[in-house]
Coordinates of C-alpha atoms and ligand atoms in Angstrom, one line a residue:
M89 CA 52.6 91.7 13.5
H90 CA 52.3 94.9 11.7
A91 CA 54.0 98.0 13.1
L92 CA 51.7 100.6 14.8
N93 CA 51.7 104.3 13.9
P94 CA 53.4 105.9 17.0
M95 CA 51.1 108.9 16.6
D96 CA 48.0 106.8 16.5
L97 CA 48.6 103.7 18.6
F98 CA 44.8 102.8 18.8
D99 CA 44.4 103.3 15.0
I100 CA 41.8 106.1 15.2
R101 CA 42.5 106.6 11.5
S102 CA 40.8 103.3 10.7
M103 CA 37.6 104.6 12.2
L104 CA 37.5 107.6 9.9
T105 CA 35.2 107.7 6.9
D106 CA 36.8 108.4 3.5
E107 CA 35.7 112.0 3.7
E108 CA 37.2 112.4 7.2
A109 CA 40.5 110.8 6.2
M110 CA 40.6 113.1 3.1
V111 CA 40.1 116.2 5.3
Q112 CA 42.9 115.1 7.6
D113 CA 45.3 114.4 4.8
T114 CA 44.4 117.7 3.0
V115 CA 44.8 119.9 6.1
G116 CA 47.9 117.9 7.1
K117 CA 49.6 118.5 3.7
F118 CA 48.7 122.2 4.0
V119 CA 50.3 122.4 7.4
D120 CA 53.4 120.5 6.2
D121 CA 53.8 122.6 3.0
R122 CA 52.7 126.1 4.1
V123 CA 52.7 126.4 7.9
L124 CA 55.7 124.4 9.2
P125 CA 58.3 126.1 6.9
I126 CA 57.4 129.6 8.2
I127 CA 56.0 129.2 11.7
A128 CA 59.2 129.4 13.8
D129 CA 60.0 132.7 12.1
C130 CA 56.4 134.0 12.6
F131 CA 56.6 133.0 16.3
E132 CA 60.0 134.6 16.8
H133 CA 59.0 137.9 15.1
H134 CA 55.5 138.0 16.6
R135 CA 53.8 137.9 13.2
F136 CA 50.6 136.3 12.1
P137 CA 51.0 135.0 8.5
M138 CA 48.1 137.0 6.8
D139 CA 49.1 135.7 3.3
I140 CA 47.8 132.2 4.0
I141 CA 44.3 133.3 4.9
P142 CA 43.0 132.8 1.3
E143 CA 44.5 129.3 1.2
I144 CA 42.7 128.4 4.5
A145 CA 39.5 129.7 3.0
E146 CA 40.1 127.8 -0.3
L147 CA 40.4 124.6 1.8
G148 CA 37.0 125.3 3.3
L149 CA 38.2 125.5 6.9
F150 CA 36.2 128.6 7.9
G151 CA 32.8 127.7 9.3
S152 CA 33.4 124.1 8.1
T153 CA 30.4 122.6 10.0
I154 CA 27.9 125.2 8.7
D155 CA 25.5 124.1 5.9
G156 CA 25.1 126.6 3.2
Y157 CA 26.5 130.2 2.9
D158 CA 29.5 128.8 0.9
C159 CA 30.6 126.7 3.9
A160 CA 31.7 123.1 3.7
G161 CA 29.0 121.4 5.8
L162 CA 31.4 118.9 7.3
N163 CA 30.7 116.8 10.4
N164 CA 32.4 117.3 13.8
V165 CA 35.0 114.6 13.3
C166 CA 36.2 116.6 10.3
Y167 CA 36.1 119.9 12.3
G168 CA 38.1 118.2 15.1
L169 CA 40.7 116.8 12.6
I170 CA 41.1 120.3 11.1
C171 CA 41.9 121.7 14.6
Q172 CA 44.3 118.8 15.3
E173 CA 46.2 119.2 12.1
L174 CA 46.4 123.0 12.3
E175 CA 47.6 122.9 15.9
R176 CA 50.3 120.3 14.8
G177 CA 51.5 123.4 13.0
D178 CA 50.9 126.0 15.7
S179 CA 48.2 126.8 18.3
G180 CA 48.0 130.3 16.7
M181 CA 46.8 128.8 13.4
R182 CA 44.1 126.7 15.1
S183 CA 43.1 129.7 17.2
F184 CA 42.6 131.8 14.1
V185 CA 40.2 129.2 12.6
S186 CA 38.5 128.4 15.9
V187 CA 37.6 132.0 16.5
Q188 CA 36.4 132.7 12.9
S189 CA 34.4 129.4 12.8
S190 CA 33.1 128.7 16.4
L191 CA 33.0 132.2 18.0
V192 CA 32.0 134.4 15.1
M193 CA 30.3 132.4 12.3
Y194 CA 28.5 130.1 14.7
P195 CA 26.7 132.8 16.7
I196 CA 25.8 134.7 13.5
Y197 CA 24.5 131.4 12.0
T198 CA 22.7 130.4 15.2
Y199 CA 21.4 133.7 16.6
G200 CA 21.6 136.1 13.6
S201 CA 19.0 137.5 11.3
D202 CA 18.8 136.4 7.7
A203 CA 20.3 139.7 6.6
Q204 CA 23.2 139.3 9.1
K205 CA 23.9 135.7 7.8
D206 CA 23.7 136.8 4.2
R207 CA 26.1 139.7 4.8
W208 CA 28.7 138.0 6.9
L209 CA 28.8 134.2 6.5
P210 CA 29.8 133.9 2.8
A211 CA 32.4 136.6 3.1
M212 CA 33.8 135.0 6.2
A213 CA 33.8 131.5 4.6
R214 CA 35.9 133.0 1.7
G215 CA 38.3 134.7 4.2
E216 CA 37.3 138.1 2.8
A217 CA 36.0 139.2 6.2
I218 CA 37.7 138.3 9.5
G219 CA 35.9 138.2 12.8
C220 CA 36.7 138.3 16.5
F221 CA 34.7 137.5 19.7
G222 CA 34.7 139.9 22.6
L223 CA 33.6 138.4 25.9
T224 CA 36.6 138.7 28.3
E225 CA 36.9 142.0 30.2
P226 CA 39.8 143.4 32.1
Q227 CA 38.2 142.8 35.5
G228 CA 38.2 139.0 35.1
G229 CA 37.4 136.6 32.3
S230 CA 36.5 133.6 34.5
D231 CA 33.4 135.4 35.7
P232 CA 31.5 136.8 32.6
S233 CA 28.5 137.5 34.8
N234 CA 30.4 140.4 36.1
M235 CA 30.3 142.1 32.6
K236 CA 30.6 145.9 32.6
T237 CA 30.4 146.6 28.9
Y238 CA 27.0 148.2 28.6
A239 CA 24.6 149.2 25.7
K240 CA 21.5 151.3 25.9
R241 CA 18.9 152.0 23.3
D242 CA 18.8 155.3 21.5
G243 CA 16.0 155.3 18.9
D244 CA 16.8 152.7 16.3
D245 CA 20.3 152.4 17.5
W246 CA 22.3 151.3 20.6
I247 CA 25.1 153.2 22.3
L248 CA 27.9 150.9 23.4
N249 CA 30.5 151.6 26.1
G250 CA 33.2 149.5 27.8
S251 CA 36.2 147.4 26.9
K252 CA 37.3 143.9 26.2
M253 CA 40.7 142.3 26.7
W254 CA 42.8 139.4 25.3
I255 CA 40.7 139.2 22.1
T256 CA 42.1 136.9 19.4
N257 CA 42.1 138.5 15.9
G258 CA 40.8 141.8 17.3
T259 CA 43.1 144.2 15.4
L260 CA 42.6 142.2 12.2
A261 CA 38.8 141.9 12.4
D262 CA 36.3 143.5 10.1
V263 CA 33.5 142.6 12.6
A264 CA 33.6 141.9 16.3
V265 CA 30.9 139.9 18.1
V266 CA 30.7 142.0 21.3
W267 CA 28.8 140.8 24.3
A268 CA 27.2 143.6 26.4
V269 CA 24.8 144.0 29.3
T270 CA 21.6 145.8 28.3
D271 CA 18.3 146.5 30.1
E272 CA 17.0 143.5 28.0
G273 CA 19.7 141.0 29.1
V274 CA 23.1 140.2 27.6
K275 CA 23.1 140.8 23.9
G276 CA 25.5 140.2 21.0
F277 CA 26.5 143.3 18.9
L278 CA 28.1 143.1 15.5
V279 CA 30.6 146.0 15.8
E280 CA 32.3 146.9 12.5
K281 CA 35.9 148.0 12.5
D282 CA 35.3 151.5 11.1
M283 CA 32.4 152.4 13.5
P284 CA 33.3 155.7 15.2
G285 CA 34.4 155.3 18.8
F286 CA 35.7 151.7 18.3
D287 CA 39.4 150.9 18.7
A288 CA 41.2 147.6 18.7
P289 CA 44.9 148.0 19.4
E290 CA 47.1 144.9 19.4
I291 CA 48.5 143.6 22.8
E292 CA 52.4 143.6 22.6
H293 CA 55.0 141.7 24.6
K294 CA 53.3 138.3 24.5
M295 CA 55.5 135.3 25.2
S296 CA 52.8 132.9 24.0
L297 CA 50.8 132.6 20.8
R298 CA 53.2 135.0 19.1
A299 CA 52.0 133.9 15.7
S300 CA 48.5 135.1 16.5
V301 CA 47.1 138.6 17.0
T302 CA 45.6 139.4 20.4
S303 CA 44.0 142.7 21.1
S304 CA 42.1 145.0 23.4
L305 CA 38.8 146.4 22.3
F306 CA 37.5 149.8 23.4
F307 CA 34.0 151.2 22.9
D308 CA 33.5 154.9 23.5
N309 CA 29.8 155.7 22.7
V310 CA 29.8 153.4 19.6
R311 CA 26.5 153.8 17.8
V312 CA 25.4 150.3 16.6
P313 CA 22.2 150.0 14.5
N314 CA 19.6 147.6 15.9
A315 CA 19.9 145.7 12.6
S316 CA 23.5 144.7 13.9
V317 CA 22.3 143.2 17.1
L318 CA 21.9 139.4 17.1
P319 CA 18.1 138.9 17.5
G320 CA 18.1 135.3 18.8
V321 CA 19.9 135.8 22.1
S322 CA 19.4 137.8 25.3
S323 CA 21.4 136.0 28.0
L324 CA 24.8 134.7 28.9
R325 CA 23.7 131.4 27.5
G326 CA 24.5 132.8 24.0
P327 CA 28.2 133.4 24.5
L328 CA 28.5 130.3 26.6
S329 CA 27.1 128.2 23.8
C330 CA 29.7 129.6 21.5
L331 CA 32.4 128.7 23.9
T332 CA 31.2 125.1 24.0
Q333 CA 31.6 125.0 20.2
A334 CA 35.1 126.4 20.4
R335 CA 36.2 124.3 23.4
Y336 CA 35.1 121.2 21.5
G337 CA 37.6 122.0 18.8
I338 CA 40.2 122.9 21.4
T339 CA 40.1 119.4 22.7
W340 CA 41.4 118.2 19.4
G341 CA 44.0 120.9 18.8
P342 CA 46.5 120.0 21.6
I343 CA 46.6 116.4 20.3
G344 CA 48.3 117.8 17.2
A345 CA 50.7 119.9 19.3
A346 CA 51.6 116.9 21.4
Q347 CA 52.1 114.7 18.3
A348 CA 54.4 117.3 16.8
C349 CA 56.5 117.2 20.0
L350 CA 56.5 113.4 20.3
R351 CA 57.4 112.9 16.6
E352 CA 60.3 115.3 16.9
L353 CA 61.6 113.6 20.1
I354 CA 61.4 110.1 18.6
D355 CA 63.6 111.3 15.8
Y356 CA 65.9 113.2 18.0
T357 CA 66.5 110.5 20.6
E358 CA 67.3 108.0 17.8
T359 CA 70.2 110.2 16.6
R360 CA 71.4 111.9 19.8
E361 CA 74.2 109.7 21.2
L362 CA 75.2 109.9 24.8
F363 CA 77.3 107.5 26.9
G364 CA 78.0 105.5 23.7
E365 CA 74.5 104.9 22.5
P366 CA 71.4 106.7 21.2
L367 CA 69.3 108.3 23.8
S368 CA 66.3 106.2 22.6
H369 CA 68.1 103.1 24.0
K370 CA 67.8 104.4 27.6
Q371 CA 65.0 103.0 29.7
S372 CA 64.0 106.3 31.3
I373 CA 63.8 108.0 27.9
Q374 CA 61.6 105.1 26.5
E375 CA 59.4 105.4 29.6
R376 CA 58.9 109.1 29.0
L377 CA 58.1 108.6 25.3
A378 CA 55.8 105.7 26.1
D379 CA 54.0 107.8 28.7
M380 CA 53.5 110.6 26.1
A381 CA 52.0 108.0 23.6
R382 CA 49.7 106.7 26.4
R383 CA 48.4 110.2 27.2
I384 CA 48.0 111.2 23.5
T385 CA 46.0 108.0 22.9
A386 CA 43.6 108.7 25.8
A387 CA 43.1 112.2 24.5
Q388 CA 42.4 111.0 21.0
L389 CA 39.8 108.6 22.2
L390 CA 38.1 111.3 24.3
S391 CA 37.9 113.7 21.4
Y392 CA 36.7 111.1 19.0
R393 CA 33.9 110.1 21.4
L394 CA 33.0 113.8 21.9
A395 CA 32.7 114.2 18.1
K396 CA 30.2 111.3 18.0
L397 CA 28.2 112.8 20.9
K398 CA 28.2 116.2 19.2
D399 CA 27.1 114.9 15.8
A400 CA 24.3 113.0 17.6
G401 CA 23.3 116.2 19.3
T402 CA 23.7 114.8 22.8
L403 CA 27.0 116.5 23.8
H404 CA 27.0 117.9 27.4
P405 CA 29.2 121.0 28.2
T406 CA 30.6 119.2 31.2
Q407 CA 32.0 116.5 28.8
V408 CA 33.7 119.2 26.8
S409 CA 35.2 120.7 30.1
L410 CA 36.6 117.4 31.1
A411 CA 38.2 116.8 27.7
K412 CA 39.5 120.4 27.4
W413 CA 41.1 120.1 30.8
N414 CA 42.6 116.6 30.1
N415 CA 43.8 117.3 26.6
V416 CA 45.4 120.6 27.2
R417 CA 47.1 119.4 30.4
M418 CA 48.3 116.3 28.4
A419 CA 49.9 118.5 25.7
I420 CA 51.5 121.1 27.9
D421 CA 53.1 118.4 30.0
I422 CA 54.4 116.6 26.9
A423 CA 55.7 119.8 25.4
R424 CA 57.6 120.6 28.6
D425 CA 59.0 117.1 28.9
C426 CA 60.1 117.1 25.2
R427 CA 61.8 120.5 25.8
D428 CA 63.8 118.9 28.6
M429 CA 64.8 115.9 26.5
L430 CA 66.2 118.2 23.9
G431 CA 68.6 119.6 26.5
G432 CA 70.0 123.0 25.6
S433 CA 68.7 122.8 22.0
G434 CA 65.2 122.7 23.6
I435 CA 65.2 126.4 24.4
S436 CA 65.6 127.2 20.6
V437 CA 62.6 127.8 18.4
E438 CA 64.5 125.7 15.8
F439 CA 62.8 122.8 17.7
S440 CA 59.0 123.0 18.1
P441 CA 58.5 121.9 21.8
I442 CA 59.3 125.3 23.4
R443 CA 57.0 127.1 20.9
H444 CA 54.2 124.6 21.6
M445 CA 54.9 124.7 25.3
L446 CA 54.6 128.5 25.4
N447 CA 51.5 128.5 23.1
L448 CA 49.8 126.0 25.4
E449 CA 50.1 128.4 28.3
S450 CA 47.5 130.5 26.5
V451 CA 45.4 127.4 25.5
I452 CA 45.3 126.2 29.1
T453 CA 44.0 129.7 30.1
Y454 CA 41.6 130.8 27.4
E455 CA 38.2 129.4 26.8
G456 CA 38.0 128.7 30.5
T457 CA 41.1 128.1 32.6
E458 CA 42.0 124.6 33.8
T459 CA 40.7 125.4 37.2
I460 CA 37.3 126.6 35.9
H461 CA 36.9 123.3 33.9
K462 CA 37.7 121.3 37.0
L463 CA 35.1 123.2 38.9
V464 CA 32.6 122.5 36.1
V465 CA 33.2 118.8 36.5
G466 CA 33.1 119.2 40.3
K467 CA 29.7 120.8 40.1
E468 CA 28.5 117.9 37.9
L469 CA 29.6 115.4 40.6
T470 CA 28.4 117.2 43.7
G471 CA 25.6 119.5 42.5
V472 CA 27.4 122.4 44.2
A473 CA 28.8 125.4 42.2
A474 CA 32.1 126.2 43.9
F475 CA 33.3 128.9 41.6
Ligands
LIG7 C1 46.1 134.5 23.9 C2 44.8 134.7 24.5 C3 43.7 134.8 23.6 C4 42.4 135.0 24.1 N1 41.3 135.1 23.2 C5 40.1 135.5 23.6 C6 39.1 135.8 22.7 O1 39.2 135.8 21.5 N2 37.9 136.3 23.2 C7 37.7 136.4 24.6 O2 36.6 136.8 25.0 N3 38.6 136.1 25.5 C8 39.9 135.6 25.0 N4 40.9 135.3 25.9 C9 40.6 135.5 27.3 C10 40.6 134.3 28.1 O3 39.4 133.6 27.9 C11 40.7 134.7 29.6 O4 42.1 135.1 29.8 C12 40.4 133.6 30.6 O5 39.0 133.3 30.6 C13 40.8 133.9 32.0 O6 40.4 135.1 32.4 P1 41.4 136.2 33.0 O7 42.6 136.3 32.2 O8 40.7 137.4 33.3 O9 41.9 135.5 34.4 P2 41.0 135.5 35.8 O10 39.6 135.1 35.5 O11 41.3 136.7 36.5 O12 41.7 134.2 36.5 C14 42.9 134.3 37.2 C15 43.2 133.0 37.9 O13 42.2 132.8 38.9 C16 41.7 131.4 38.8 N5 40.3 131.4 39.2 C17 39.3 132.0 38.6 N6 38.2 131.7 39.2 C18 38.5 130.9 40.2 C19 37.7 130.2 41.3 N7 36.4 130.4 41.3 N8 38.4 129.5 42.2 C20 39.7 129.3 42.1 N9 40.5 129.9 41.1 C21 39.9 130.7 40.2 C22 41.9 131.2 37.3 O14 41.9 129.8 37.0 C23 43.2 131.8 37.0 O15 44.3 130.9 37.4 C24 42.2 135.1 25.4 C25 43.2 134.9 26.3 C26 44.5 134.7 25.9 C27 45.7 134.6 26.8

């Protein structure tokens, strides 16, 4: 019998097309060569590695599923594998690409005017323009229908007031897709970084996603031309459709984080000797490692199936909720258990599990908390919205 790959016990790899396998290998090599050598330092010093943005762009990872506009036009298995490999490096790397691709380029591509697409999409694909997505507000991200940020018409312009909180890439962004209530429904505004009255300070003191920039956004009578309002959307369905895109990618990302932790622990328990033999010879250690492999395998199959549904155009948001809930929970539990099996060494960023564990505290909260996704599935089963 041939040996199985411990990271891929059900051989998902053999189901990939040549192009999908090439995307996985290319992004995997980038993560090995360019992310893993620096990421512990970035995390420790609360620094996003700006210098690798051009390389991410060169690989075609921004807006990778978009056709045209200098984007790669890949399928959703490829997009998922990109997320998986990036998050094997760090959730911050995957968050950066998720936001740029699914939360900024996707709404401009789907709801934007031709002029907006021409202006932003090629520049974003090349990494020359960075975007952020402002939906969450200080009074409660789980309930976006309670949005307070408000815009009113003033001639050919709009005047925007309010604030957003916990916005990935906010301080770095050249353009913010900002969702605001108007007399004509919820609209998306393309707010540019130098518009008077707009400020995007970084949020400090984070203990999670330290290699990612998270910001507040403040709008004090910001004048936005009507040409910078997304014409194709006037309800919460707009931002929620973006979240479905991003959450789809998030189902893949934590698989990478969990694989990184399991890989490190398989190696560690082979060499760590206690009570006269390697830790890996202990039954309870093997049970724990086996349980991780079981959970990773289930998550891989869920995400692969989601990719097929998404490419077929039949993906249901509830399916994404179930997979986001399952896969992030899987990864956070694995990271914590790996941290424990490393003993004291597990509290050092010299080993990856505590970094992944802390990062995943954000991933389990953003893009819909675990509770919200359970309630989405509950609503599907019972027909009752219990939010
Ligand atoms: C690092 C980071 C990056 C982020 N990036 C972005 C971004 O780029 N753009 C953006 O718009 N947002 C972003 N977010 C915000 C994120 O989406 C919100 O934090 C999330 O939606 C939760 O909102 P909240 O923090 O206001 O918590 P709340 O909504 O106040 O929730 C608090 C608690 O109440 C629970 N809860 C909520 N509703 C119910 C209910 N009906 N029944 C029972 N329990 C409930 C929640 O599960 C949670 O445990 C980011 C967050 C983080 C931490």
